[in-house]
Amino acid sequence: MEETLHDGHGHYDAEASKIGMWLFIFTELLLFGGLFIIYSVYRFLNPDAFHLAAGELDVTVGATNTVILLVSSMTIAMSTSALRYKNKKLTLGLIGITLLLALGFLINKYFEWGLKFEHGIWPGSEHLVNDMSQGEILFFGLYFVMTGLHALHIIIGMVIMSVAAVRILKGTVYAERAAMLDNAGLYWHLVDLIWIFLFPLFYLIT
Amino acid sequence: MTNSNAANDVSYLEYQGKYKGLLSWILSTDHKRIGLMYLYSMGVMFSIGVLLGLAMKFELLAPGKTIMSAELYNATFTVHGVIMIFMIVVPGLPAVFGNLMMPIMIGAKDVAFPKLNLMSWYLYVTGVVLVLIALLTGRGLPDTGWTFYAPYSFKTGTNMLPAIFGAFVLGFSSILTGLNFLVTIHRMRCPGLKWSKLPLFVWTLYGTAWIQLLATPVVGITLVLVALERVFGIGVFDPALGGDPVLYQHLFWIYSHPAVYIMILPAMGAISEIIPTFSQKAIFGYKAIIASTMAIAFVGYLVWGHHMYTAGMSGTAQYYFSLLTFIVAIPSAIKVFNWISTMYKGSINVQTPFYWAIAFIFVFMIGGLSGLVLGSLATNIYVHDTAFVVAHFHFIVFGGTGFAFFAAMHYWFPKIFGRMYDKKWANTGLLIFFIGFMTLYSPMFVLGMQGMPRRYYDYLEQFHSGNILSTFGSWILVTGLVIIIVNLIRSARSGPKAEMNPWGSKTLEWTVPSPPPLENFNEIPTYDENEGPYNYK
Amino acid sequence: MSEEKNHIVPYRVYILVLLALIALTFSSIGITSIELREYTVAAALIFASIKSFLVLTYFMHLKYDKPYIRAMVGFVFAIFVVVIIITFLDYLYRT
Amino acid sequence: MYSSEITQASNFVKGVDSTFVLILGIAFFFLIALTVVMLYFVFRYNKKRNPKPTQIEGSVSLEIVWTVIPFILTMVMFYFGWAGYKPMRNAPKDAMEVTVYGRMWNFSFEYGNGMRTDTLYLPKDKPVKLNLKALDVIHSLYIPAFRVKQDMVPGMKNNTMWFKPQREGEFELFCAEYCGLQHSYMYTSVVVMPDSAFNNWYSDTAQVVASANVESPAVSGRRIMQNIGCFACHSTDGSKLVGPSFKGIWGHTQLVQTGREEREIIVDEDYIRKSVYDPNADIADGFNKGLMLSYEGQLSDEDVNLIIEYLKTLK
Ligand code: HEA
Ligand code: HEA
Ligand code: CUA
Ligand SMILES: [Cu+2]
């Protein structure tokens, strides 16, 4: 859909597409905002259960993923500079690294979720519903929804960055028409931004 | 860009580009064609909504079963509410008149992202189709009311999923339209058209777009959670799993209260265009109206809890929400005072759109003032979830937004279709419509005070007379509606050709031919220091 | 648009920001592992806020953008915080 | 207005109605005044009468006036609304307590002595506190004549309301929150009687409950079912409501769904008992799961026996 964020009529207004992207980011922030409201209310109502449940999550895995995302955020930011320095190869290389890091994040997540599933914890699972307290059910429900939605955003971000890379390769995105890459970058930073809050809320506050 | 091309010699209605026939519409990225497509698709949905409304009134004509079962009645008000709210009045004025007129009013050739604009329309249609799927497939029609309250919404055995998903997609369409308009208003105003010279309709679209952008995602995620709850039983709102049903209501109203201002702001904007035009006079208190628009948009975001006074909130929250609800009424009052003052010492040319505008002010006042009864805690406890609320929101949603929609329709009609309607029929239709409206909804206030709860399929004998009157009104109303719509459809086909500026208005859309050419302007206009949208000197 | 070109952010800035972010991440892990009871949440959120501030200003270029974009971002965050506070007017005071 | 007929039916009527009158007064004043002014302008400054408009851009002092006056008025309305509502929040300590169960689609009331009824009987002039328990979805207890309403939210703690009836008679009690198919049939009444009459009733009926077996078991069974509300969903005349009809149920063969598999059973004591305590274990063919809730803890074994006796009589 980022494609369509670009003017079809041929005239180029970098600022218009930039604020378009920002406005879109606002809606994404509020989408997660709704979940953060739910999280904070339930945390307030069930402090002990949340404490307990958060202990089940592995801080190391979470921290690794945080670092991966932060680094990838830097590489995509650098790529926008590289594009402006007219260094096409470096730009593409940096986007490539970002994509690899994103993939790494997903793989990590896959194993993390997989481990939970092995322990019999998934939305609506019998173990969860029968053996755990209500607070824990809520915690894991939110955990799966929020990290799942976040992972979905990672995938969307990867698609957008790939499109940008192809465009750069084809030469339709270049130093003077960088908006597409800038927007891909902005979107990727949004994904990072959300993780910056998810990480402490789920892994750290134990 | 002064390449005065062939495209601009014909109007947008006749222009044939790459594609012909229907394709030239559904693939068009022209803001005016998209606006018309919204008008037509909403017209279809609206007819369905009206028929469902009539069916409900028919059922309520007498206690006990009249024409349908309780099951069907519950589905009827749900679908009626979903259609009217999510498909008609929330997208209504922005998607139709915002698209048709806003770019011309700011001197632009199109919106900022035309393709995205077309995509919004496709999303709209997708949402509509999804809701229709919910009606036609599965067992059991959706029956939760348009509010989808948990836990009923995931307990009921009926076909809720497509309906919830449809509402979600419609929300997304609305977000993208808002985004598009915001960028357009920021970036595409013609030279010299400063913020302080924007027509008020554009200002209200701007405020509306912000609410669409910031409120809609919240209901989006909430609906997704209800769907997940149904499918996986994740336990976010299910009390059996520790969830709090009241939290669902918070999230729902965080969107849906601002949504009522999404409905009314553009309506107020349209009225703010019509009144100065027909009074031939500058709008009274231009800046105050802008300030009140922004105040409504902003404060309206913070008062959602007045729908939940009886839901078991804390006293602190009740106190706060009631207080802010009263504060948000003040900007509306300011607007009413300014509109009426604009008429003072004007030279009023009483035409159909102006009649609609004063009818709007009248019913809007009734709707708004009854909102004060609801905003006050003591009285809300008494009439919450009764016919009184139903009367309030029909007066203000349908009386406000609906009347403004027809006002705008009759105002911009000559510009959109290049033809004029039959004014006599238009005025007759309005008169009947107005009488029907008052007869239909006024008794509901009384029914509410007698204690008749809403969403009631059947009622006790003491509520009978009010309901008879009300049902009777619905027939008058529809007679008026049919006259109005038939008149408009006939005139769009074969009415007399309209002039460029039949009402003597000063905003930019009246400086281009009727109907406008494909790219609106041959040359982008410029505004100089002394010009303004309401400069009738 | 010309103004845009003038603002090519040097790689060095990004690297420094990244280092700061990683440092903050580990300090937040550190601080939450000590027993601070109710302040744990506050501490973690303060660190997250500083981190997001850095991401917004440098990675997302707000520092180099026109002020009105910054104002919009501030407004959106503010309104979100206000909505949370209002929601808690209910939950904090329920009997 | 409604209130005039039954003035002061409860201690809250005054606060609510005076707020109502105040707001309606202000509303009618503005509605009429503004409409008259508007119509006068349309008439006086018509194009024919006033061909040349006078341009007026606005007036700061007027804007201030019509911001400040509505502000003051709204604050007055807000204050009265709050003042009229505030007493509803705090029940007096000595209030009589009644537990109300709301379920699809009936109310039942449980008194201190364990007695259960489907109608709310109350003594006049004694504050009463209702403890609200919703068993399935949200309902709302609404007594228009008393001006009180409170949602019954499943799982909510401290879900209560209180009032003091001040007038004898019978008043309607509605469910005001949409709760599904038979929402509009979820109503009953409040009967307010003098203290002495209430006390009589209270001890009297308790006796009947204790010596229920004096009646024939089938009659007691029917009364229990009436009070707990089985007939909201089940008919006895063969017509299909939410659940299967009880007509001819005893001994008849029924196709049911158990888990994923379908099987045929014969309706006997065990099956009925199971249907009452664990209704979702076997789902009668053609009906929805999850609608009927377990009556575990609400109906004793004894009660169910009586119900079974009654069901046997429905040929
Ligand atoms: C277009 C949509 C729209 C608009 C603009 C409004 C405007 C207002 N609404 Fe309404 N409302 C709805 C649509 C709308 N509403 C809907 C759809 C529902 C029901 C939802 C559902 O449950 O299904 C609802 C329900 C609703 C409730 C909840 C009722 C309940 O369920 O218990 C409340 C309670 O406070 C309320 C209050 C108000 C107030 C105070 C205003 C104010 O903004 C009104 C301001 C206007 C005026 C005040 C009139 C003009 C001014 C004057 C004439 C000057 C004099 C004024 C003064 C002295 C103050 N509304
Ligand atoms: C825009 C909103 C809108 C409109 C126009 C209407 C129109 C009508 N409504 Fe209603 N109604 C709702 C929104 C609306 N409704 C909502 C949200 C609910 C609550 C649902 C729920 O409880 O969940 C409700 C509920 C509701 C009930 C209560 C159900 C109950 O509680 O038991 C009843 C009862 O009779 C009713 C009747 C009618 C009738 C007879 C009409 C019509 O037949 C009147 C005919 C209308 C017109 C003649 C023209 C109006 C013109 C416009 C709006 C602009 C046109 C725009 C385009 C063409 C693009 N509606
Ligand atoms: Cu119970 Cu409506
Ligand atoms: Cu509201």
JSON list of N, CA, C and O and ligand atoms in Angstrom, two decimals, chain B residues 146 253 260-261 264 306-307 325 329 332-333 336 365 368 371 374-375 380 384 389 392-393 396-397 454, chain D residues 30 34 74, ligand 1:
[
{"chain": "B", "resi": 146, "resn": "TRP", "atom": "N", "xyz": [-25.23, -2.04, 17.16]},
{"chain": "B", "resi": 146, "resn": "TRP", "atom": "CA", "xyz": [-24.02, -1.57, 16.47]},
{"chain": "B", "resi": 146, "resn": "TRP", "atom": "C", "xyz": [-22.86, -1.40, 17.42]},
{"chain": "B", "resi": 146, "resn": "TRP", "atom": "O", "xyz": [-21.73, -1.17, 17.00]},
{"chain": "B", "resi": 253, "resn": "TRP", "atom": "N", "xyz": [-15.98, 3.27, 23.04]},
{"chain": "B", "resi": 253, "resn": "TRP", "atom": "CA", "xyz": [-16.42, 4.66, 23.02]},
{"chain": "B", "resi": 253, "resn": "TRP", "atom": "C", "xyz": [-15.28, 5.64, 22.82]},
{"chain": "B", "resi": 253, "resn": "TRP", "atom": "O", "xyz": [-15.50, 6.78, 22.40]},
{"chain": "B", "resi": 260, "resn": "VAL", "atom": "N", "xyz": [-19.00, 10.55, 16.64]},
{"chain": "B", "resi": 260, "resn": "VAL", "atom": "CA", "xyz": [-20.19, 11.37, 16.45]},
{"chain": "B", "resi": 260, "resn": "VAL", "atom": "C", "xyz": [-19.78, 12.78, 16.03]},
{"chain": "B", "resi": 260, "resn": "VAL", "atom": "O", "xyz": [-20.53, 13.45, 15.33]},
{"chain": "B", "resi": 261, "resn": "TYR", "atom": "N", "xyz": [-18.59, 13.19, 16.41]},
{"chain": "B", "resi": 261, "resn": "TYR", "atom": "CA", "xyz": [-18.15, 14.49, 15.92]},
{"chain": "B", "resi": 261, "resn": "TYR", "atom": "C", "xyz": [-17.59, 14.40, 14.52]},
{"chain": "B", "resi": 261, "resn": "TYR", "atom": "O", "xyz": [-17.61, 15.38, 13.78]},
{"chain": "B", "resi": 264, "resn": "ILE", "atom": "N", "xyz": [-20.74, 15.13, 12.72]},
{"chain": "B", "resi": 264, "resn": "ILE", "atom": "CA", "xyz": [-21.40, 16.42, 12.76]},
{"chain": "B", "resi": 264, "resn": "ILE", "atom": "C", "xyz": [-20.50, 17.54, 12.25]},
{"chain": "B", "resi": 264, "resn": "ILE", "atom": "O", "xyz": [-21.00, 18.53, 11.71]},
{"chain": "B", "resi": 306, "resn": "HIS", "atom": "N", "xyz": [-19.41, 9.31, 28.85]},
{"chain": "B", "resi": 306, "resn": "HIS", "atom": "CA", "xyz": [-20.81, 9.62, 29.13]},
{"chain": "B", "resi": 306, "resn": "HIS", "atom": "C", "xyz": [-21.77, 8.58, 28.56]},
{"chain": "B", "resi": 306, "resn": "HIS", "atom": "O", "xyz": [-22.96, 8.66, 28.80]},
{"chain": "B", "resi": 307, "resn": "HIS", "atom": "N", "xyz": [-21.24, 7.61, 27.82]},
{"chain": "B", "resi": 307, "resn": "HIS", "atom": "CA", "xyz": [-22.10, 6.52, 27.38]},
{"chain": "B", "resi": 307, "resn": "HIS", "atom": "C", "xyz": [-22.13, 5.39, 28.40]},
{"chain": "B", "resi": 307, "resn": "HIS", "atom": "O", "xyz": [-22.81, 4.39, 28.21]},
{"chain": "B", "resi": 325, "resn": "THR", "atom": "N", "xyz": [-18.39, 16.65, 29.29]},
{"chain": "B", "resi": 325, "resn": "THR", "atom": "CA", "xyz": [-19.49, 16.59, 28.33]},
{"chain": "B", "resi": 325, "resn": "THR", "atom": "C", "xyz": [-20.18, 17.94, 28.24]},
{"chain": "B", "resi": 325, "resn": "THR", "atom": "O", "xyz": [-20.52, 18.40, 27.15]},
{"chain": "B", "resi": 329, "resn": "ALA", "atom": "N", "xyz": [-20.28, 20.96, 24.93]},
{"chain": "B", "resi": 329, "resn": "ALA", "atom": "CA", "xyz": [-21.49, 21.52, 24.33]},
{"chain": "B", "resi": 329, "resn": "ALA", "atom": "C", "xyz": [-21.31, 23.00, 23.99]},
{"chain": "B", "resi": 329, "resn": "ALA", "atom": "O", "xyz": [-22.00, 23.52, 23.13]},
{"chain": "B", "resi": 332, "resn": "SER", "atom": "N", "xyz": [-20.47, 24.08, 20.35]},
{"chain": "B", "resi": 332, "resn": "SER", "atom": "CA", "xyz": [-21.63, 23.94, 19.46]},
{"chain": "B", "resi": 332, "resn": "SER", "atom": "C", "xyz": [-22.56, 25.12, 19.63]},
{"chain": "B", "resi": 332, "resn": "SER", "atom": "O", "xyz": [-23.13, 25.62, 18.65]},
{"chain": "B", "resi": 333, "resn": "ALA", "atom": "N", "xyz": [-22.72, 25.55, 20.88]},
{"chain": "B", "resi": 333, "resn": "ALA", "atom": "CA", "xyz": [-23.57, 26.71, 21.12]},
{"chain": "B", "resi": 333, "resn": "ALA", "atom": "C", "xyz": [-23.00, 27.92, 20.39]},
{"chain": "B", "resi": 333, "resn": "ALA", "atom": "O", "xyz": [-23.73, 28.66, 19.72]},
{"chain": "B", "resi": 336, "resn": "VAL", "atom": "N", "xyz": [-23.97, 27.90, 16.78]},
{"chain": "B", "resi": 336, "resn": "VAL", "atom": "CA", "xyz": [-25.36, 28.26, 16.53]},
{"chain": "B", "resi": 336, "resn": "VAL", "atom": "C", "xyz": [-25.53, 29.78, 16.59]},
{"chain": "B", "resi": 336, "resn": "VAL", "atom": "O", "xyz": [-26.15, 30.39, 15.73]},
{"chain": "B", "resi": 365, "resn": "MET", "atom": "N", "xyz": [-30.60, 21.90, 17.28]},
{"chain": "B", "resi": 365, "resn": "MET", "atom": "CA", "xyz": [-30.76, 22.44, 18.63]},
{"chain": "B", "resi": 365, "resn": "MET", "atom": "C", "xyz": [-31.52, 21.45, 19.52]},
{"chain": "B", "resi": 365, "resn": "MET", "atom": "O", "xyz": [-31.13, 21.21, 20.66]},
{"chain": "B", "resi": 368, "resn": "GLY", "atom": "N", "xyz": [-29.16, 18.58, 20.24]},
{"chain": "B", "resi": 368, "resn": "GLY", "atom": "CA", "xyz": [-28.06, 18.98, 21.13]},
{"chain": "B", "resi": 368, "resn": "GLY", "atom": "C", "xyz": [-28.55, 19.25, 22.53]},
{"chain": "B", "resi": 368, "resn": "GLY", "atom": "O", "xyz": [-27.93, 18.82, 23.51]},
{"chain": "B", "resi": 371, "resn": "GLY", "atom": "N", "xyz": [-29.10, 16.32, 24.35]},
{"chain": "B", "resi": 371, "resn": "GLY", "atom": "CA", "xyz": [-27.81, 15.77, 24.76]},
{"chain": "B", "resi": 371, "resn": "GLY", "atom": "C", "xyz": [-27.42, 16.27, 26.14]},
{"chain": "B", "resi": 371, "resn": "GLY", "atom": "O", "xyz": [-26.75, 15.57, 26.90]},
{"chain": "B", "resi": 374, "resn": "LEU", "atom": "N", "xyz": [-28.84, 14.13, 28.68]},
{"chain": "B", "resi": 374, "resn": "LEU", "atom": "CA", "xyz": [-28.10, 12.88, 28.80]},
{"chain": "B", "resi": 374, "resn": "LEU", "atom": "C", "xyz": [-26.75, 13.07, 29.47]},
{"chain": "B", "resi": 374, "resn": "LEU", "atom": "O", "xyz": [-26.21, 12.17, 30.11]},
{"chain": "B", "resi": 375, "resn": "GLY", "atom": "N", "xyz": [-26.17, 14.26, 29.30]},
{"chain": "B", "resi": 375, "resn": "GLY", "atom": "CA", "xyz": [-24.85, 14.49, 29.86]},
{"chain": "B", "resi": 375, "resn": "GLY", "atom": "C", "xyz": [-24.88, 14.65, 31.36]},
{"chain": "B", "resi": 375, "resn": "GLY", "atom": "O", "xyz": [-23.88, 14.43, 32.05]},
{"chain": "B", "resi": 380, "resn": "ASN", "atom": "N", "xyz": [-29.30, 11.20, 33.33]},
{"chain": "B", "resi": 380, "resn": "ASN", "atom": "CA", "xyz": [-28.86, 10.12, 32.46]},
{"chain": "B", "resi": 380, "resn": "ASN", "atom": "C", "xyz": [-29.21, 8.77, 33.05]},
{"chain": "B", "resi": 380, "resn": "ASN", "atom": "O", "xyz": [-29.67, 7.87, 32.34]},
{"chain": "B", "resi": 384, "resn": "HIS", "atom": "N", "xyz": [-31.03, 6.73, 30.40]},
{"chain": "B", "resi": 384, "resn": "HIS", "atom": "CA", "xyz": [-30.03, 5.97, 29.64]},
{"chain": "B", "resi": 384, "resn": "HIS", "atom": "C", "xyz": [-30.65, 4.68, 29.09]},
{"chain": "B", "resi": 384, "resn": "HIS", "atom": "O", "xyz": [-31.45, 4.04, 29.75]},
{"chain": "B", "resi": 389, "resn": "VAL", "atom": "N", "xyz": [-32.78, 8.20, 24.44]},
{"chain": "B", "resi": 389, "resn": "VAL", "atom": "CA", "xyz": [-31.48, 8.22, 23.75]},
{"chain": "B", "resi": 389, "resn": "VAL", "atom": "C", "xyz": [-31.69, 8.04, 22.26]},
{"chain": "B", "resi": 389, "resn": "VAL", "atom": "O", "xyz": [-31.05, 8.71, 21.43]},
{"chain": "B", "resi": 392, "resn": "HIS", "atom": "N", "xyz": [-32.71, 11.29, 20.96]},
{"chain": "B", "resi": 392, "resn": "HIS", "atom": "CA", "xyz": [-31.56, 12.21, 20.92]},
{"chain": "B", "resi": 392, "resn": "HIS", "atom": "C", "xyz": [-30.72, 11.97, 19.68]},
{"chain": "B", "resi": 392, "resn": "HIS", "atom": "O", "xyz": [-30.44, 12.88, 18.91]},
{"chain": "B", "resi": 393, "resn": "PHE", "atom": "N", "xyz": [-30.33, 10.72, 19.46]},
{"chain": "B", "resi": 393, "resn": "PHE", "atom": "CA", "xyz": [-29.36, 10.58, 18.37]},
{"chain": "B", "resi": 393, "resn": "PHE", "atom": "C", "xyz": [-30.00, 10.60, 17.01]},
{"chain": "B", "resi": 393, "resn": "PHE", "atom": "O", "xyz": [-29.35, 10.96, 16.04]},
{"chain": "B", "resi": 396, "resn": "ILE", "atom": "N", "xyz": [-30.05, 14.28, 16.30]},
{"chain": "B", "resi": 396, "resn": "ILE", "atom": "CA", "xyz": [-28.79, 14.95, 16.02]},
{"chain": "B", "resi": 396, "resn": "ILE", "atom": "C", "xyz": [-28.02, 14.27, 14.89]},
{"chain": "B", "resi": 396, "resn": "ILE", "atom": "O", "xyz": [-27.33, 14.93, 14.12]},
{"chain": "B", "resi": 397, "resn": "VAL", "atom": "N", "xyz": [-28.14, 12.96, 14.75]},
{"chain": "B", "resi": 397, "resn": "VAL", "atom": "CA", "xyz": [-27.41, 12.30, 13.68]},
{"chain": "B", "resi": 397, "resn": "VAL", "atom": "C", "xyz": [-28.16, 12.48, 12.37]},
{"chain": "B", "resi": 397, "resn": "VAL", "atom": "O", "xyz": [-27.61, 12.94, 11.37]},
{"chain": "B", "resi": 454, "resn": "ARG", "atom": "N", "xyz": [-34.67, 0.94, 25.18]},
{"chain": "B", "resi": 454, "resn": "ARG", "atom": "CA", "xyz": [-34.43, 0.82, 23.74]},
{"chain": "B", "resi": 454, "resn": "ARG", "atom": "C", "xyz": [-34.15, -0.64, 23.39]},
{"chain": "B", "resi": 454, "resn": "ARG", "atom": "O", "xyz": [-34.01, -1.48, 24.26]},
{"chain": "D", "resi": 30, "resn": "PHE", "atom": "N", "xyz": [-33.83, 28.37, 25.27]},
{"chain": "D", "resi": 30, "resn": "PHE", "atom": "CA", "xyz": [-32.94, 28.63, 24.13]},
{"chain": "D", "resi": 30, "resn": "PHE", "atom": "C", "xyz": [-33.59, 28.20, 22.83]},
{"chain": "D", "resi": 30, "resn": "PHE", "atom": "O", "xyz": [-33.49, 28.88, 21.82]},
{"chain": "D", "resi": 34, "resn": "LEU", "atom": "N", "xyz": [-34.11, 31.19, 20.25]},
{"chain": "D", "resi": 34, "resn": "LEU", "atom": "CA", "xyz": [-33.27, 31.20, 19.06]},
{"chain": "D", "resi": 34, "resn": "LEU", "atom": "C", "xyz": [-34.09, 30.97, 17.80]},
{"chain": "D", "resi": 34, "resn": "LEU", "atom": "O", "xyz": [-33.83, 31.57, 16.76]},
{"chain": "D", "resi": 74, "resn": "THR", "atom": "N", "xyz": [-24.08, 25.70, 31.74]},
{"chain": "D", "resi": 74, "resn": "THR", "atom": "CA", "xyz": [-23.74, 24.28, 31.73]},
{"chain": "D", "resi": 74, "resn": "THR", "atom": "C", "xyz": [-23.19, 23.85, 33.09]},
{"chain": "D", "resi": 74, "resn": "THR", "atom": "O", "xyz": [-23.45, 22.74, 33.54]},
{"chain": "E", "resi": 1, "resn": "HEA", "atom": "C1", "xyz": [-23.86, 13.56, 15.19]},
{"chain": "E", "resi": 1, "resn": "HEA", "atom": "C2", "xyz": [-23.75, 12.92, 16.25]},
{"chain": "E", "resi": 1, "resn": "HEA", "atom": "C3", "xyz": [-23.89, 13.41, 17.66]},
{"chain": "E", "resi": 1, "resn": "HEA", "atom": "C4", "xyz": [-23.64, 14.64, 18.22]},
{"chain": "E", "resi": 1, "resn": "HEA", "atom": "C5", "xyz": [-23.14, 15.89, 17.55]},
{"chain": "E", "resi": 1, "resn": "HEA", "atom": "C6", "xyz": [-23.94, 14.52, 19.62]},
{"chain": "E", "resi": 1, "resn": "HEA", "atom": "C7", "xyz": [-23.82, 15.58, 20.50]},
{"chain": "E", "resi": 1, "resn": "HEA", "atom": "C8", "xyz": [-23.97, 15.46, 21.87]},
{"chain": "E", "resi": 1, "resn": "HEA", "atom": "N1", "xyz": [-24.32, 14.32, 22.56]},
{"chain": "E", "resi": 1, "resn": "HEA", "atom": "FE1", "xyz": [-24.86, 12.52, 21.72]},
{"chain": "E", "resi": 1, "resn": "HEA", "atom": "N2", "xyz": [-25.08, 10.68, 20.92]},
{"chain": "E", "resi": 1, "resn": "HEA", "atom": "C9", "xyz": [-25.00, 10.35, 19.60]},
{"chain": "E", "resi": 1, "resn": "HEA", "atom": "C10", "xyz": [-24.67, 11.21, 18.56]},
{"chain": "E", "resi": 1, "resn": "HEA", "atom": "C11", "xyz": [-24.33, 12.55, 18.74]},
{"chain": "E", "resi": 1, "resn": "HEA", "atom": "N3", "xyz": [-24.36, 13.24, 19.90]},
{"chain": "E", "resi": 1, "resn": "HEA", "atom": "C12", "xyz": [-25.30, 8.95, 19.39]},
{"chain": "E", "resi": 1, "resn": "HEA", "atom": "C13", "xyz": [-25.29, 8.22, 18.05]},
{"chain": "E", "resi": 1, "resn": "HEA", "atom": "C14", "xyz": [-25.58, 8.42, 20.65]},
{"chain": "E", "resi": 1, "resn": "HEA", "atom": "C15", "xyz": [-26.04, 7.01, 21.02]},
{"chain": "E", "resi": 1, "resn": "HEA", "atom": "C16", "xyz": [-25.07, 5.93, 20.83]},
{"chain": "E", "resi": 1, "resn": "HEA", "atom": "C17", "xyz": [-25.67, 4.61, 21.21]},
{"chain": "E", "resi": 1, "resn": "HEA", "atom": "O1", "xyz": [-25.73, 4.32, 22.41]},
{"chain": "E", "resi": 1, "resn": "HEA", "atom": "O2", "xyz": [-26.11, 3.85, 20.30]},
{"chain": "E", "resi": 1, "resn": "HEA", "atom": "C18", "xyz": [-25.41, 9.53, 21.58]},
{"chain": "E", "resi": 1, "resn": "HEA", "atom": "C19", "xyz": [-25.56, 9.39, 22.95]},
{"chain": "E", "resi": 1, "resn": "HEA", "atom": "C20", "xyz": [-25.26, 10.40, 23.86]},
{"chain": "E", "resi": 1, "resn": "HEA", "atom": "C21", "xyz": [-25.13, 10.19, 25.27]},
{"chain": "E", "resi": 1, "resn": "HEA", "atom": "C22", "xyz": [-25.23, 8.84, 25.99]},
{"chain": "E", "resi": 1, "resn": "HEA", "atom": "C23", "xyz": [-26.64, 8.53, 26.26]},
{"chain": "E", "resi": 1, "resn": "HEA", "atom": "C24", "xyz": [-26.79, 7.23, 26.93]},
{"chain": "E", "resi": 1, "resn": "HEA", "atom": "O3", "xyz": [-26.66, 6.18, 26.29]},
{"chain": "E", "resi": 1, "resn": "HEA", "atom": "O4", "xyz": [-27.03, 7.26, 28.14]},
{"chain": "E", "resi": 1, "resn": "HEA", "atom": "C25", "xyz": [-24.83, 11.43, 25.82]},
{"chain": "E", "resi": 1, "resn": "HEA", "atom": "C26", "xyz": [-24.61, 11.66, 27.26]},
{"chain": "E", "resi": 1, "resn": "HEA", "atom": "O5", "xyz": [-24.01, 12.56, 27.67]},
{"chain": "E", "resi": 1, "resn": "HEA", "atom": "C27", "xyz": [-24.79, 12.39, 24.74]},
{"chain": "E", "resi": 1, "resn": "HEA", "atom": "C28", "xyz": [-24.54, 13.74, 24.91]},
{"chain": "E", "resi": 1, "resn": "HEA", "atom": "C29", "xyz": [-24.31, 14.64, 23.86]},
{"chain": "E", "resi": 1, "resn": "HEA", "atom": "C30", "xyz": [-23.98, 16.05, 24.06]},
{"chain": "E", "resi": 1, "resn": "HEA", "atom": "C31", "xyz": [-23.92, 16.79, 25.37]},
{"chain": "E", "resi": 1, "resn": "HEA", "atom": "C32", "xyz": [-23.76, 16.57, 22.80]},
{"chain": "E", "resi": 1, "resn": "HEA", "atom": "C33", "xyz": [-23.35, 17.99, 22.49]},
{"chain": "E", "resi": 1, "resn": "HEA", "atom": "O6", "xyz": [-22.23, 18.02, 21.64]},
{"chain": "E", "resi": 1, "resn": "HEA", "atom": "C34", "xyz": [-24.48, 18.79, 21.89]},
{"chain": "E", "resi": 1, "resn": "HEA", "atom": "C35", "xyz": [-24.16, 20.25, 21.75]},
{"chain": "E", "resi": 1, "resn": "HEA", "atom": "C36", "xyz": [-25.27, 21.05, 21.12]},
{"chain": "E", "resi": 1, "resn": "HEA", "atom": "C37", "xyz": [-26.09, 21.92, 21.75]},
{"chain": "E", "resi": 1, "resn": "HEA", "atom": "C38", "xyz": [-25.96, 22.17, 23.20]},
{"chain": "E", "resi": 1, "resn": "HEA", "atom": "C39", "xyz": [-27.21, 22.61, 21.00]},
{"chain": "E", "resi": 1, "resn": "HEA", "atom": "C40", "xyz": [-26.91, 23.94, 20.37]},
{"chain": "E", "resi": 1, "resn": "HEA", "atom": "C41", "xyz": [-26.69, 25.06, 21.32]},
{"chain": "E", "resi": 1, "resn": "HEA", "atom": "C42", "xyz": [-27.65, 25.95, 21.68]},
{"chain": "E", "resi": 1, "resn": "HEA", "atom": "C43", "xyz": [-29.01, 25.88, 21.15]},
{"chain": "E", "resi": 1, "resn": "HEA", "atom": "C44", "xyz": [-27.30, 27.07, 22.58]},
{"chain": "E", "resi": 1, "resn": "HEA", "atom": "C45", "xyz": [-27.69, 26.89, 24.01]},
{"chain": "E", "resi": 1, "resn": "HEA", "atom": "C46", "xyz": [-26.80, 25.91, 24.68]},
{"chain": "E", "resi": 1, "resn": "HEA", "atom": "C47", "xyz": [-26.41, 25.97, 25.97]},
{"chain": "E", "resi": 1, "resn": "HEA", "atom": "C48", "xyz": [-26.91, 26.94, 26.96]},
{"chain": "E", "resi": 1, "resn": "HEA", "atom": "C49", "xyz": [-25.40, 24.95, 26.45]},
{"chain": "E", "resi": 1, "resn": "HEA", "atom": "N4", "xyz": [-25.06, 11.73, 23.56]}
]
